[in-house]
Coordinates of C-alpha atoms in Angstrom, one line a residue:
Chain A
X1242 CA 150.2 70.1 55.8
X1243 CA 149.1 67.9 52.7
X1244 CA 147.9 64.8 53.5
X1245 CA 150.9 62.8 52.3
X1246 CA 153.0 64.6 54.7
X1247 CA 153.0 61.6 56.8
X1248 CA 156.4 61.0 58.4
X1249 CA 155.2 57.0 58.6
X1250 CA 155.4 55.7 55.2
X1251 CA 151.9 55.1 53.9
X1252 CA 150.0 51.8 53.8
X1253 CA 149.5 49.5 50.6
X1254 CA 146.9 50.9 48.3
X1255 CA 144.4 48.0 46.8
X1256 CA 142.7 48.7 44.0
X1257 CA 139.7 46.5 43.0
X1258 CA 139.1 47.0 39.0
X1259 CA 137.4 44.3 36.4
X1260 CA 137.8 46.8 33.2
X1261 CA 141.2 47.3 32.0
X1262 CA 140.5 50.8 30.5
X1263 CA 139.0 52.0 34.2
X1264 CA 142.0 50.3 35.7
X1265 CA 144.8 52.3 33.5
X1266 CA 142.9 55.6 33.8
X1267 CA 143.1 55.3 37.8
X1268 CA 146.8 54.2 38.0
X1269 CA 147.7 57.2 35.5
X1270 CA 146.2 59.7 37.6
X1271 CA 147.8 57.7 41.0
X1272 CA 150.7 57.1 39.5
X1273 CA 151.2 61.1 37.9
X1274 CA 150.7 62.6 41.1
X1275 CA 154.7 63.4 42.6
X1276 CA 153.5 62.7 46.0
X1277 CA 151.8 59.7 45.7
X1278 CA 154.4 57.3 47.8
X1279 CA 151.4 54.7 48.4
X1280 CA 152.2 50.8 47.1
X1281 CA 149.4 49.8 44.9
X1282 CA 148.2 46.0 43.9
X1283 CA 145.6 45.4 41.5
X1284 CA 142.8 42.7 41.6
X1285 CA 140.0 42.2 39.4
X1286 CA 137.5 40.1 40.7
X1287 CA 136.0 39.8 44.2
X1288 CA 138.1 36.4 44.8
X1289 CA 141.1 38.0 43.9
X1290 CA 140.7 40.9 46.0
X1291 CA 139.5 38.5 49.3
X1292 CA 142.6 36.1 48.5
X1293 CA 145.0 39.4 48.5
X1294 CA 143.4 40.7 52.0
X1295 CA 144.1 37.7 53.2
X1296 CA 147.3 37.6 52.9
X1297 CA 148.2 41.4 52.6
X1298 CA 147.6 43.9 55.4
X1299 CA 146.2 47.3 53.4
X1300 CA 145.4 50.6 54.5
X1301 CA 142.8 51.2 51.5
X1302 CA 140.7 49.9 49.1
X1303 CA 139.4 51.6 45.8
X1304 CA 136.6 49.5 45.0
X1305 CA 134.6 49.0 41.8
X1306 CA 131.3 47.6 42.4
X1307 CA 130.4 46.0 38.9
X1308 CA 132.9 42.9 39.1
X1309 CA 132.5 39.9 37.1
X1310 CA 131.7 37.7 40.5
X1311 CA 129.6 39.9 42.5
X1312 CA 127.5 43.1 41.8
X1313 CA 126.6 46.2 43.7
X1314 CA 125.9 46.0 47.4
X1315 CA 127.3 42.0 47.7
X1316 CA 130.4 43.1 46.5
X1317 CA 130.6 45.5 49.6
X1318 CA 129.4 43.4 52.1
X1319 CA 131.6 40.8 50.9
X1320 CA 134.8 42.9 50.7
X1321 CA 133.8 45.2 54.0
X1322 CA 134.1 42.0 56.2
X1323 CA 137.0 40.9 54.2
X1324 CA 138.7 44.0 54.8
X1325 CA 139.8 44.6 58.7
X1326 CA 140.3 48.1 59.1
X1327 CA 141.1 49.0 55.5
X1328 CA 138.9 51.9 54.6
X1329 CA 137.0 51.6 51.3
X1330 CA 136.4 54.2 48.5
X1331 CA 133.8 53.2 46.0
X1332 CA 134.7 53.9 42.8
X1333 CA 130.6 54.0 41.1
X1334 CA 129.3 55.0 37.5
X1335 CA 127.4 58.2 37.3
X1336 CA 123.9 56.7 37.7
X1337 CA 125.2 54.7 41.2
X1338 CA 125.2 57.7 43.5
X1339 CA 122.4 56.3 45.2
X1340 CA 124.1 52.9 46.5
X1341 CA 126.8 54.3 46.7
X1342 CA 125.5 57.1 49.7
X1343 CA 123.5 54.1 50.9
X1344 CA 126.8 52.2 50.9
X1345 CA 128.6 55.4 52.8
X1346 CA 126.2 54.7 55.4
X1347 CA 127.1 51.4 55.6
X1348 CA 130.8 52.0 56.7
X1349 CA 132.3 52.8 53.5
X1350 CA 134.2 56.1 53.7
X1351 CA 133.9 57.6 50.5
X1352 CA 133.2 57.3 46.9
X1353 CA 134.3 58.7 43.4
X1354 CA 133.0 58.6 40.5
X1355 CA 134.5 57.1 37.4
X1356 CA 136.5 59.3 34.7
X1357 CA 139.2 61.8 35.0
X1358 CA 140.2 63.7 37.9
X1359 CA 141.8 66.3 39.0
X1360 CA 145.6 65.8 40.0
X1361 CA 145.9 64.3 43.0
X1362 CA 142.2 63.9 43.7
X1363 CA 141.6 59.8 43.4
X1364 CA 144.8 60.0 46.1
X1365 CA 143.3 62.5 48.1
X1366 CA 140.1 61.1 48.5
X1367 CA 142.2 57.7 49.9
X1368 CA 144.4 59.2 52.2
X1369 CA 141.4 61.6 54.1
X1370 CA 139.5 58.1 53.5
X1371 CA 142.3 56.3 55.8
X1372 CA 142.3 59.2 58.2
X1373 CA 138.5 58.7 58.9
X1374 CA 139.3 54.9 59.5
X1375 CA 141.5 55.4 62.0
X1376 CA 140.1 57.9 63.8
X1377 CA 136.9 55.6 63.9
X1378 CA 139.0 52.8 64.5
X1379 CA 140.1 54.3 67.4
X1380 CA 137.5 55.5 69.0
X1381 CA 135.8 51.8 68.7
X1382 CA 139.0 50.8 70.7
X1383 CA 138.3 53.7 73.1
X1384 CA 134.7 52.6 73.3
X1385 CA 135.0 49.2 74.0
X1386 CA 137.7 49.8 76.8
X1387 CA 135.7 52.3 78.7
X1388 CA 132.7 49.5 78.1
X1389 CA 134.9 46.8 79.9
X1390 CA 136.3 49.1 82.6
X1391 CA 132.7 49.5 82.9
X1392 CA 131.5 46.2 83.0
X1393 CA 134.6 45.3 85.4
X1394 CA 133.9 48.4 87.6
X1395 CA 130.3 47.3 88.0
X1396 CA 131.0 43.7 88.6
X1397 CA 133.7 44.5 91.7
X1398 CA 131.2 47.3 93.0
X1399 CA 128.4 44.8 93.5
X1400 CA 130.7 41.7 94.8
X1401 CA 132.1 44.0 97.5
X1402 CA 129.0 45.5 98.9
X1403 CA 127.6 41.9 98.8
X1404 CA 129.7 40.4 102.3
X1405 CA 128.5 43.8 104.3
X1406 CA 125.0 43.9 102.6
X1407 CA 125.1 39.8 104.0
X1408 CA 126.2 41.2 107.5
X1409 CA 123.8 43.5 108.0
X1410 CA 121.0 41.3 106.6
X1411 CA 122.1 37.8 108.8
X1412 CA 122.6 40.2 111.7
X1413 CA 118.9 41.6 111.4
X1414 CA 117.3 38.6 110.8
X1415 CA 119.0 36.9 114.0
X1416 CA 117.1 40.1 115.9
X1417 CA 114.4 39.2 114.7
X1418 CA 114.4 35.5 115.4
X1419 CA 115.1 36.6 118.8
X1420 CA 118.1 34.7 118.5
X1421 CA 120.0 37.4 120.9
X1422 CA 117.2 37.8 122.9
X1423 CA 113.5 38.6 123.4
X1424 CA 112.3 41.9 121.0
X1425 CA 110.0 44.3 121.9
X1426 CA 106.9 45.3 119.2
X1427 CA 108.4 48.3 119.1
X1428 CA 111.8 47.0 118.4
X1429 CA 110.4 44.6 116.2
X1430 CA 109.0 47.4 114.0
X1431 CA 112.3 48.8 113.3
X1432 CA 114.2 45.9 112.6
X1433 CA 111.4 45.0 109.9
X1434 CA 112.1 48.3 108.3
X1435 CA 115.8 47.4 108.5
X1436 CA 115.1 44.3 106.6
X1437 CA 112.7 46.2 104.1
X1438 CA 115.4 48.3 103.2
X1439 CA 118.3 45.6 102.9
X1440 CA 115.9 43.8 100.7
X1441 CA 115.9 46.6 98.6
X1442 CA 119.9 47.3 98.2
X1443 CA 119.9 43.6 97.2
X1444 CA 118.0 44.1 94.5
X1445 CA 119.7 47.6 93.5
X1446 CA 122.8 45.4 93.7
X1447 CA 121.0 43.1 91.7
X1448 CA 120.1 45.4 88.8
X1449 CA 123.4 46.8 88.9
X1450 CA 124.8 43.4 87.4
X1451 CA 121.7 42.2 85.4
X1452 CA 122.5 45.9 83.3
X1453 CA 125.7 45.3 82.8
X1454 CA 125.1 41.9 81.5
X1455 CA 122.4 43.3 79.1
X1456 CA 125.1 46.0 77.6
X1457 CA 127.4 43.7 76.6
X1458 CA 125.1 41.1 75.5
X1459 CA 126.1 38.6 77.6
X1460 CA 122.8 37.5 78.4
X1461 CA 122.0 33.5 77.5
X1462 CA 118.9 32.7 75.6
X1463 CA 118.0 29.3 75.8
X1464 CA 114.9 29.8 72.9
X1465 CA 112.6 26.8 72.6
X1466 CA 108.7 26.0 71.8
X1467 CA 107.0 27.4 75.0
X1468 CA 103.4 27.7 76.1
X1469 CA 102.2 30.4 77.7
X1470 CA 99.4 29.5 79.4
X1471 CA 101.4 27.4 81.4
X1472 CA 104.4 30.6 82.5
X1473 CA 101.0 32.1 83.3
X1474 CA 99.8 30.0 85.5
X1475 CA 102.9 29.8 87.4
X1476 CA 103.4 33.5 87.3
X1477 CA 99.8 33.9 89.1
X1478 CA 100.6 30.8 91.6
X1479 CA 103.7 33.0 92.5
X1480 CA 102.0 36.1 92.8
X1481 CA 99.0 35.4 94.3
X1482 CA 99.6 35.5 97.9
X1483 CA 101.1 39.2 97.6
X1484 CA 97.8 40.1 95.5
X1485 CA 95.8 38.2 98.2
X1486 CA 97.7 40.4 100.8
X1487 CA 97.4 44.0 99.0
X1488 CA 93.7 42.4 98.5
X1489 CA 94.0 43.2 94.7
X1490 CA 92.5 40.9 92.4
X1491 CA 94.5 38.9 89.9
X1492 CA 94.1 36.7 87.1
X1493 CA 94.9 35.9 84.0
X1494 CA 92.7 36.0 80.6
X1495 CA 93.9 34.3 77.3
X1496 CA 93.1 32.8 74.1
X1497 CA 93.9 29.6 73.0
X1498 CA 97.6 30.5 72.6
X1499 CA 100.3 28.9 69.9
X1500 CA 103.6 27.9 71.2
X1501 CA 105.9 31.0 71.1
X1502 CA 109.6 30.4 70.9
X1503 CA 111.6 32.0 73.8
X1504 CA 113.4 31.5 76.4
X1505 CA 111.0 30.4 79.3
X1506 CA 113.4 31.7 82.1
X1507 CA 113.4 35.3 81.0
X1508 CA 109.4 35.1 79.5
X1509 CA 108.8 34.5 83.8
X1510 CA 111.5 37.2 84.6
X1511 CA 109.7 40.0 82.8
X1512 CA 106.7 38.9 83.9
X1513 CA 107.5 39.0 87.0
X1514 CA 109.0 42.6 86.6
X1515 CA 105.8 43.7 85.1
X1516 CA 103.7 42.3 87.8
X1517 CA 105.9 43.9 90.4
X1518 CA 105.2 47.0 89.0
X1519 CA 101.9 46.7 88.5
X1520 CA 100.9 45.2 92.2
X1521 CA 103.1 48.1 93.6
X1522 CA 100.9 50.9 91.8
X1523 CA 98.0 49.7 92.1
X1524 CA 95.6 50.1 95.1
X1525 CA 93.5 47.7 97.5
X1526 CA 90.3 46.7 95.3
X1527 CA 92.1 46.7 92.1
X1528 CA 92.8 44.2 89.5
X1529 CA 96.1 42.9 87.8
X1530 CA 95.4 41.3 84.8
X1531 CA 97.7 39.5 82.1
X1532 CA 95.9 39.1 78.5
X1533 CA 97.6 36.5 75.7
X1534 CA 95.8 37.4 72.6
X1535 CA 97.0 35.8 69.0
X1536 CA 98.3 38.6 67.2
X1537 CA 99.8 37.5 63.4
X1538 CA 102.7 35.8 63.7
X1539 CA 103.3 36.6 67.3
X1540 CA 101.6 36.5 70.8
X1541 CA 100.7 39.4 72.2
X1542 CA 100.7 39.7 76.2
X1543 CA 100.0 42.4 78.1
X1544 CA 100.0 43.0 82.0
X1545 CA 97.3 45.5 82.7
X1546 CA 95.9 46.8 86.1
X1547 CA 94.0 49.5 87.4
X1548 CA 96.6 51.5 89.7
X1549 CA 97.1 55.2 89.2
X1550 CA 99.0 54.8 85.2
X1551 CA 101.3 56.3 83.2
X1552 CA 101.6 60.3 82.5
X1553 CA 101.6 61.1 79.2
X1554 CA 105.3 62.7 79.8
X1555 CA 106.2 59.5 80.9
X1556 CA 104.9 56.7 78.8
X1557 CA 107.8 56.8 76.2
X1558 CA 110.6 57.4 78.7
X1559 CA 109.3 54.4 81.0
X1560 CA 112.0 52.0 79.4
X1561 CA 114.7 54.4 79.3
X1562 CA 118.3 53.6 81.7
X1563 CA 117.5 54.9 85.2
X1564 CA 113.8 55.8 84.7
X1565 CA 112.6 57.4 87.9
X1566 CA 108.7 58.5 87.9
X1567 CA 108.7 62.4 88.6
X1568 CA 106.2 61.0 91.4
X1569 CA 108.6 60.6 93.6
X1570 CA 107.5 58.9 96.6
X1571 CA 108.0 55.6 98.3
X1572 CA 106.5 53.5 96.0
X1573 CA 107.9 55.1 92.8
X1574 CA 111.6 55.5 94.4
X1575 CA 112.1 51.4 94.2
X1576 CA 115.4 49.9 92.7
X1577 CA 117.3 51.9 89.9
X1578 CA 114.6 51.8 87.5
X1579 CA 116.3 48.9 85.2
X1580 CA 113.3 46.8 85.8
X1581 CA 111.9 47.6 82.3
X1582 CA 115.2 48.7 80.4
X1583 CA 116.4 45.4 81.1
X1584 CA 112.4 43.5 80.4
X1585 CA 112.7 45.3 76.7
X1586 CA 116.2 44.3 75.8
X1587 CA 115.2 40.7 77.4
X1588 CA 112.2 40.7 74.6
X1589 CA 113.9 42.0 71.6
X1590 CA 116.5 39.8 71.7
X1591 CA 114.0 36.6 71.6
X1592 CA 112.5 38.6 68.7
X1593 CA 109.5 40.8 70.1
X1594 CA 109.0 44.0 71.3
X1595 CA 107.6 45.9 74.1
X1596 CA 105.7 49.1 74.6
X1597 CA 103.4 51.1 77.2
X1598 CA 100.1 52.3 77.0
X1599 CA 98.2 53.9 79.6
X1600 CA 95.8 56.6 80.9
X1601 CA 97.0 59.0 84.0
X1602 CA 94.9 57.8 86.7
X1603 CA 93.0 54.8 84.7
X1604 CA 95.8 52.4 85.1
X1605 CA 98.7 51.3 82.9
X1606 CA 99.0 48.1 80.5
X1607 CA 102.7 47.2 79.2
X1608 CA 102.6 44.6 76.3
X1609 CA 105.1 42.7 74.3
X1610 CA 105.5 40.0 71.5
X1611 CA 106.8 36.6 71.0
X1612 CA 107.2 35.1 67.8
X1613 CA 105.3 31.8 67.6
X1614 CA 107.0 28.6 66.1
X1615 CA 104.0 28.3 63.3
X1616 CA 102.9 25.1 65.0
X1617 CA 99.8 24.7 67.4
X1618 CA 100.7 24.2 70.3
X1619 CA 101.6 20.7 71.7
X1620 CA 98.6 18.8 73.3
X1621 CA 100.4 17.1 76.0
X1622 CA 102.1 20.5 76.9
X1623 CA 98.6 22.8 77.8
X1624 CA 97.2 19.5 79.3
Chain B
X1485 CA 119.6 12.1 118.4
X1486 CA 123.4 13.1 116.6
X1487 CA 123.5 16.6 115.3
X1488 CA 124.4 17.2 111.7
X1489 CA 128.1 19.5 111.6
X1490 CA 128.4 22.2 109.3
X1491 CA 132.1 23.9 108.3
X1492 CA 131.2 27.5 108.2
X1493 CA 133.7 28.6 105.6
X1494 CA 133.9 32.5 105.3
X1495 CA 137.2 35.0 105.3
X1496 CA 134.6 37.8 106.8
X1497 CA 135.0 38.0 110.5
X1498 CA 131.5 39.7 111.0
X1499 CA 129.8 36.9 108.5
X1500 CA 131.3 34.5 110.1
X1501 CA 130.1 35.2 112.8
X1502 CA 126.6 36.2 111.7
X1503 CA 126.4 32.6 109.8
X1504 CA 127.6 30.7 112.4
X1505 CA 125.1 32.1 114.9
X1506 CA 122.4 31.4 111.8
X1507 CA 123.2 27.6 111.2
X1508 CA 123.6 26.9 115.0
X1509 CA 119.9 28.2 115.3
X1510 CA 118.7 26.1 112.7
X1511 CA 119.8 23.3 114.5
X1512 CA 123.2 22.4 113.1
X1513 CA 126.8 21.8 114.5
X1514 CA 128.9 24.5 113.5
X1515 CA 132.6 24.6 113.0
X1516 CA 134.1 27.4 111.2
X1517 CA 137.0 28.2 109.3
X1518 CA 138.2 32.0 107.6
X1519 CA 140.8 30.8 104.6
X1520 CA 141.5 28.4 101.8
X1521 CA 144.5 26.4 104.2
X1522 CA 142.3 26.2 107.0
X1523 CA 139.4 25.0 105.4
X1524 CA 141.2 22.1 104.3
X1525 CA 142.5 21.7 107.8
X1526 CA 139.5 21.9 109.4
X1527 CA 137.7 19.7 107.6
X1528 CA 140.1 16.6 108.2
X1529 CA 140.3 16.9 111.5
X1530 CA 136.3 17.7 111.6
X1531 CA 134.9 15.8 109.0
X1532 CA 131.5 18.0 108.6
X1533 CA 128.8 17.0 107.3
X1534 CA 128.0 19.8 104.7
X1535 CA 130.4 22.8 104.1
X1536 CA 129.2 26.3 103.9
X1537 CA 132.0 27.8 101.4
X1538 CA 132.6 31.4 100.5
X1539 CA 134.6 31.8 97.2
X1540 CA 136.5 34.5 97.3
X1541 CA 139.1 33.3 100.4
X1542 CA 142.6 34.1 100.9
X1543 CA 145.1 31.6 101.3
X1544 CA 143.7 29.4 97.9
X1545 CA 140.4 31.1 97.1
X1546 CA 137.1 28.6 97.3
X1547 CA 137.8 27.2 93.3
X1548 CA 141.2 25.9 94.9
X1549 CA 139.2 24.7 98.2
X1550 CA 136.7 22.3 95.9
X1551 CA 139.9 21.1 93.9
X1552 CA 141.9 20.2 97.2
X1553 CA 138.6 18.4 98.7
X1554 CA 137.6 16.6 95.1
X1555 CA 141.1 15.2 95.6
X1556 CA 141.1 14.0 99.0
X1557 CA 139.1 10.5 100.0
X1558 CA 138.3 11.3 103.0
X1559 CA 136.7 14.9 102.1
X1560 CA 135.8 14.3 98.2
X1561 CA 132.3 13.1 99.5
X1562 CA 131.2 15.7 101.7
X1563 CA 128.7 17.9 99.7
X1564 CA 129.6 21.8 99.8
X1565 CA 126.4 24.3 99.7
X1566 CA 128.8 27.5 97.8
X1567 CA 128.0 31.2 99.6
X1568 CA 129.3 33.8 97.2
X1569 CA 128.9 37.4 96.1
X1570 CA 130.3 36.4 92.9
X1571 CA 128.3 37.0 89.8
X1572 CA 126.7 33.4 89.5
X1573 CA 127.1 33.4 85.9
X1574 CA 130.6 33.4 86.1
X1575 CA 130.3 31.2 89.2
X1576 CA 127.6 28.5 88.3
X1577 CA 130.2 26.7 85.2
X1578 CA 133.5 27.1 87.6
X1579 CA 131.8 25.3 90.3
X1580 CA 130.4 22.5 87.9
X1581 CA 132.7 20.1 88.0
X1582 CA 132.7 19.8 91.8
X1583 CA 130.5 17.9 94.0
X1584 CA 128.4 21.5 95.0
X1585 CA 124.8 20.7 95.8
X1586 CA 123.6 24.2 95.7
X1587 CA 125.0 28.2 95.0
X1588 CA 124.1 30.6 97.1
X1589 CA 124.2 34.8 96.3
X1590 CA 124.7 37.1 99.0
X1591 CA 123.0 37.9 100.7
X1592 CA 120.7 34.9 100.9
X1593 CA 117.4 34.2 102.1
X1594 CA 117.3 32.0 105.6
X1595 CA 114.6 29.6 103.9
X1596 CA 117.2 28.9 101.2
X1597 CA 120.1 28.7 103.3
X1598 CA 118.0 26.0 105.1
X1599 CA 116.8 24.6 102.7
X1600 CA 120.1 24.0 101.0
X1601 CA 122.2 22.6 104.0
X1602 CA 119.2 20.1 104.6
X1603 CA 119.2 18.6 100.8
X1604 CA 123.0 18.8 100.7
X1605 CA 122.7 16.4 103.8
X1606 CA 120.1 14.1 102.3
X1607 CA 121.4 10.5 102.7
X1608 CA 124.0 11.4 105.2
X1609 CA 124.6 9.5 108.7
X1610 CA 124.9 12.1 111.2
X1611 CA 128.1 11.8 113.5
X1612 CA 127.5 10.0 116.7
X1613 CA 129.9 11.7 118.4
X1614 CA 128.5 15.3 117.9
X1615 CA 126.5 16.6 120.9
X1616 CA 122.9 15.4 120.6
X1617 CA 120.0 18.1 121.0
X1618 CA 116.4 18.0 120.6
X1619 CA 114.8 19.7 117.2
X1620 CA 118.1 19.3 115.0
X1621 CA 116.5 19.0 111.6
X1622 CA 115.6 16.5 109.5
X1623 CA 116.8 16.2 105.7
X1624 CA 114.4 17.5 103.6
X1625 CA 113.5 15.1 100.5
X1626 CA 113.1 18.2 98.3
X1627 CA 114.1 21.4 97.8
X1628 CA 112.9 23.8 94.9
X1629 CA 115.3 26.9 95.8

């Protein structure tokens, strides 16, 4: 089967072309070729060719990237988000090879080079060209679906184990208030584990949302001129009385610290992931410690502490989907390990970045970047 | 002393049950009510002081409850504390509009439950023909949940 062999008639054919002489050499050798049932519309400018896809579904698009309004990679971008699903085929000069695989990468599907072909070639090339769209089309659609069903999956899933979660939860803590009645230590005991572990399930729960909501981006940023000195202070207010309780020292240790633009909200939710993790693994007599430092155009803050670290298998894979610790005991085995997936995606998306450093058995340090607004920071606010 | 009366709103027998044996023992009148008609009904005949509202109800889900209140005199004042399993995202802007002083996930915390039933009743007269008791709570002036 050719190509052409397409019981569907084929799809207009636009051809994008400033120099008359290039222009009749590619409609001879489209027009010569018998199978070639394909409409084709000329434009030769950029304008012309945006003002035609507006108003004119096509299938393809030969393109010429030398045109008297735009040059070289514009004219791609410009036309490629002009162009729906049309696939385009760059038609390049000799010496434009280059762009033009750069370009390939960049979602155009193939390119030719100017001069004669072979017959049937230049309508080859578009046809395979509108193949590959589709197919890619396609499996965008099929992407995006399964995403959704995901997404829709997930969201039921952790609204209907929410009411019996809630049951089990009220029910215990009515135990334990002795509100049916006097509980022995013994009893007691159990019921707190009970609770422990219903905690826990709320927070997988939890997770299970907060991922899904990273996926499809639908987390809301709310960026603005922050100071950090102040998200720590709260952060170790908040945390103190567990630290207190696990007798594990914590503090904080800054610089004088620009304003960094973020989102304050999430700045204390990672945070408070990364302190989480590091009060869990570390031992009584440690230390917790977050660091701001300046660091270029961006703050740098890092949670350190002194609990048992990160193994050298580990330390890249620690931010990966469902990261368990191969130490798989109590401690470790402690939500769905989204805590730092989600932390990451949290801090690129305000524009910094996050990584892990750490010696087994020395203690771990995770730090990330904000970008600062390029002003000091606001007297009123550190007062 | 009056006691302060709650309208325990919640389609779950077993949470129902669970929450109305939670807000009697904070010290609260509790009347309860497990769909969207009743807790309409319910509430004109009761005339709580704070309702406890799950979302997802049958017979008009909770969206449909807050509508019916917001346009009834006699129940558009009553503040509603919302108890859901929803996604609050999704919940938090259809709830705006309505007179909700605070949204709940479930499960929630007991402090937080508390917490939220006694701002939501800040300001309020308790009824004078609910049962009196000793140790029914005071509103709190604040509440940072």
């Amino acid at each position: 089967m050719t190509p052409t062999d397409e019981s569907a008639a084929p799809g207009r054919l636009l051809v994008v072309e400033d120099s008359p002489s290039d222009l009749a050499l590619l409609m001879l050798q489209l027009d010569e070729y018998p199978g070639n049932r394909r409409p084709v519309d000329h434009a030769a400018s950029l304008a012309d060719a945006v003002g035609r896809l507006q108003t004119t579904g096509y299938d393809a698009i030969l393109l010429d990237l030398g045109l008297p309004d735009s040059d070289g990679r514009d004219t791609f971008r410009e036309l490629s988000q002009a162009s729906g699903e049309a696939a385009i085929v760059l038609v390049t000069g000799t010496n434009d090879s280059l762009l033009a695989e750069q370009l390939v990468q960049q979602g155009a599907q193939d390119f030719l080079h100017k001069g004669v072909h072979r017959p049937g070639e230049v309508l080859r090339a578009v046809d395979y060209a509108v193949r590959r769209q589709r197919v890619l089309a396609e499996l965008n659609r099929a992407r995006d679906e399964q995403l959704l069903a995901k997404d829709q999956f997930l969201s039921h899933v952790s609204h209907e184990l929410r009411s019996p979660l809630a049951v089990v939860h009220q029910f215990t803590s009515l135990l334990l208030d002795e509100v049916g009645g006097p509980v022995s230590s013994e009893q007691r005991e159990f019921l707190e584990v009970l609770m422990r572990n219903v905690r826990q399930l709320k927070i997988m729960i939890d997770d299970l949302l907060e991922v899904s909501r990273v996926q499809r981006g639908r987390v809301s940023l709310e960026c603005r001129a922050v100071a950090l000195p102040l998200v720590f202070a709260e952060m170790l207010a908040a945390y103190r009385p567990r630290a207190t309780d696990a007798q594990i020292e914590l503090a904080a240790r800054d610089d004088v610290l620009p304003d960094v633009i973020a989102d304050p909200e999430r700045v204390r939710e990672v945070l408070a992931n990364l302190l989480d993790n590091s009060l869990k693994f570390t031992p009584s007599g440690g230390q917790v410690t977050i660091e701001g430092h300046v660091d270029k155009d961006s703050v740098k803050v890092t949670v350190r502490d002194t609990g048992r670290g990160i193994s050298a298998s580990d330390i890249t894979r620690v931010f990966d989907q469902f990261f368990q610790s191969n130490q798989s005991d109590e401690v470790s085995r402690n939500g769905l390990g989204l805590g730092l997936f989600v932390s990451r995606d949290l801090i690129k998306r305000q524009g910094g970045d996050m990584w892990a450093e750490s010696i087994s058995g020395q203690g771990a340090a995770i730090s990330f970047t904000l970008p600062t607004s390029g002003q000091p920071a606001a007297l009123e606010e550190t007062a | 002393m009056s006691r302060y009366k709650v309208l325990v709103v919640e389609d779950d027998e077993d949470l129902r049950r669970a929450l109305t044996l939670r807000v009697t023992s904070l010290g609260y009148e509790v009347v309860s009510a497990q769909d969207g008609i009743s807790a309409v009904s319910v509430a004109r005949t009761e005339r709580p002081d704070v309702v406890l509202l799950d979302l997802g109800l049958p017979g008009g889900d909770g969206i449909s409850v807050l509508e019916r209140y917001a346009n009834m005199a006699t129940l558009s004042g009553i503040p509603v504390v919302v108890l859901t399993g929803r996604d609050p995202l999704v919940a938090g802007p259809a709830i705006s509009r309505f007179n909700v002083s605070a949204l709940l996930g479930k499960p929630t915390d007991n402090d937080q439950l508390a917490g939220a039933l006694a701002t939501a009743i800040v300001g309020r007269e308790p009824d004078p023909s609910a049962t009196a008791i000793d140790g029914a709570p005071a509103p709190a002036a604040t509440w940072f949940g």
